[in-house]
Short mmCIF file of C-alpha atoms in Angstrom, two decimals:
data_model
loop_
_atom_site.label_atom_id
_atom_site.label_comp_id
_atom_site.label_asym_id
_atom_site.label_seq_id
_atom_site.Cartn_x
_atom_site.Cartn_y
_atom_site.Cartn_z
CA MET A 93 0.00 0.00 0.00
CA ASP A 94 2.80 2.44 0.76
CA ARG A 95 4.08 3.86 -2.49
CA PRO A 96 6.96 6.31 -2.75
CA ILE A 97 5.98 9.86 -3.59
CA PRO A 98 7.12 10.58 -7.16
CA GLU A 99 9.59 13.38 -7.61
CA SER A 100 8.18 16.52 -9.18
CA LYS A 101 9.46 17.45 -12.61
CA ALA A 102 8.11 20.98 -12.33
CA ALA A 103 10.55 23.86 -12.53
CA PRO A 104 11.57 25.42 -9.21
CA PRO A 105 9.53 28.49 -8.18
CA ASP A 106 12.50 30.81 -8.74
CA GLU A 107 12.52 29.82 -12.41
CA ILE A 108 8.75 29.97 -12.83
CA TYR A 109 8.23 33.33 -11.13
CA GLY A 110 11.46 35.01 -12.15
CA GLU A 111 12.02 38.04 -14.35
CA ARG A 112 10.56 36.27 -17.41
CA TYR A 113 7.20 36.01 -15.63
CA VAL A 114 6.68 39.77 -15.18
CA ARG A 115 5.43 40.51 -18.70
CA PRO A 116 3.16 37.46 -19.11
CA TYR A 117 1.69 38.17 -15.65
CA ALA A 118 0.58 41.62 -16.71
CA ALA A 119 -0.77 40.28 -20.01
CA LEU A 120 -2.72 37.50 -18.27
CA TYR A 121 -4.17 39.59 -15.45
CA ILE A 122 -3.75 43.35 -15.65
CA ASP A 123 -4.31 43.72 -19.40
CA HIS A 124 -7.16 41.20 -19.47
CA PRO A 125 -10.51 42.75 -20.57
CA LEU A 126 -12.22 41.65 -17.34
CA TRP A 127 -9.48 43.01 -15.05
CA GLU A 128 -11.04 46.40 -14.37
CA SER A 129 -14.39 45.03 -13.21
CA LYS A 130 -12.65 42.36 -11.09
CA LEU A 131 -10.38 45.00 -9.55
CA GLN A 132 -13.33 47.27 -8.72
CA LEU A 133 -15.18 44.39 -7.05
CA ASN A 134 -12.08 43.48 -5.02
CA VAL A 135 -11.54 47.13 -4.02
CA ALA A 136 -15.16 47.40 -2.86
CA LEU A 137 -14.84 44.23 -0.76
CA LEU A 138 -11.48 45.24 0.70
CA SER A 139 -12.77 48.73 1.49
CA ARG A 140 -15.37 47.17 3.76
CA LEU A 141 -12.78 45.00 5.51
CA LEU A 142 -9.96 47.49 6.02
CA LYS A 143 -10.13 49.94 8.89
CA PRO A 144 -9.59 53.56 7.86
CA LEU A 145 -5.88 54.31 7.81
CA GLY A 146 -5.18 50.80 9.05
CA ASN A 147 -2.27 48.45 8.37
CA TRP A 148 -2.39 45.92 5.56
CA LEU A 149 -0.19 42.92 4.80
CA ASP A 150 -0.92 41.45 1.38
CA THR A 151 0.46 37.93 1.11
CA CYS A 152 1.19 36.73 -2.43
CA CYS A 153 0.87 40.37 -3.52
CA GLY A 154 2.16 39.81 -7.05
CA GLN A 155 2.72 43.17 -8.69
CA GLY A 156 0.93 45.04 -5.92
CA TRP A 157 -2.08 46.25 -7.90
CA HIS A 158 -4.50 45.82 -5.01
CA LEU A 159 -2.12 47.52 -2.59
CA ALA A 160 -1.89 50.49 -4.94
CA GLN A 161 -5.64 51.11 -4.62
CA PHE A 162 -5.25 52.09 -0.95
CA PRO A 163 -2.52 54.75 -0.77
CA SER A 164 -3.78 56.15 2.56
CA HIS A 165 -3.25 52.81 4.33
CA ARG A 166 0.06 51.58 5.64
CA ARG A 167 0.73 48.70 3.25
CA MET A 168 3.24 45.91 2.94
CA GLY A 169 3.31 43.08 0.43
CA ILE A 170 5.15 39.79 0.43
CA ASP A 171 5.57 37.43 -2.49
CA ARG A 172 7.74 34.44 -3.42
CA SER A 173 8.93 36.24 -6.54
CA ALA A 174 11.59 38.93 -6.24
CA ALA A 175 10.69 40.08 -9.77
CA GLN A 176 7.03 40.54 -8.80
CA LEU A 177 8.03 42.42 -5.64
CA GLU A 178 10.13 44.79 -7.72
CA GLN A 179 7.06 45.57 -9.83
CA ALA A 180 4.99 46.01 -6.64
CA ARG A 181 7.54 48.55 -5.40
CA LEU A 182 7.18 50.50 -8.65
CA HIS A 183 3.38 50.55 -8.32
CA ASN A 184 3.49 51.46 -4.60
CA ILE A 185 6.14 54.11 -4.21
CA ARG A 186 4.87 55.28 -0.81
CA CYS A 187 4.35 51.86 0.77
CA ALA A 188 5.81 51.38 4.24
#
């Protein structure tokens, strides 16, 4: 009954989410025709959850697009991808 767990042949996360992923990410999500309506829905939901001028930690923040919608909040994002975090920094100049 006990079978060994097969080794994964998937590329390591650093290769998958590296610098080459930045452009396709934007094309798949940000530039998608449904992005704006999805973003507005998410912003409305988050606005109800966040306390005015509160602190926000966005895990798996990607390029920080949701963080950028709340410039009056103290924001911090974390992500596995250094390349995505660099984009998040560009979109959130005044983040803490």
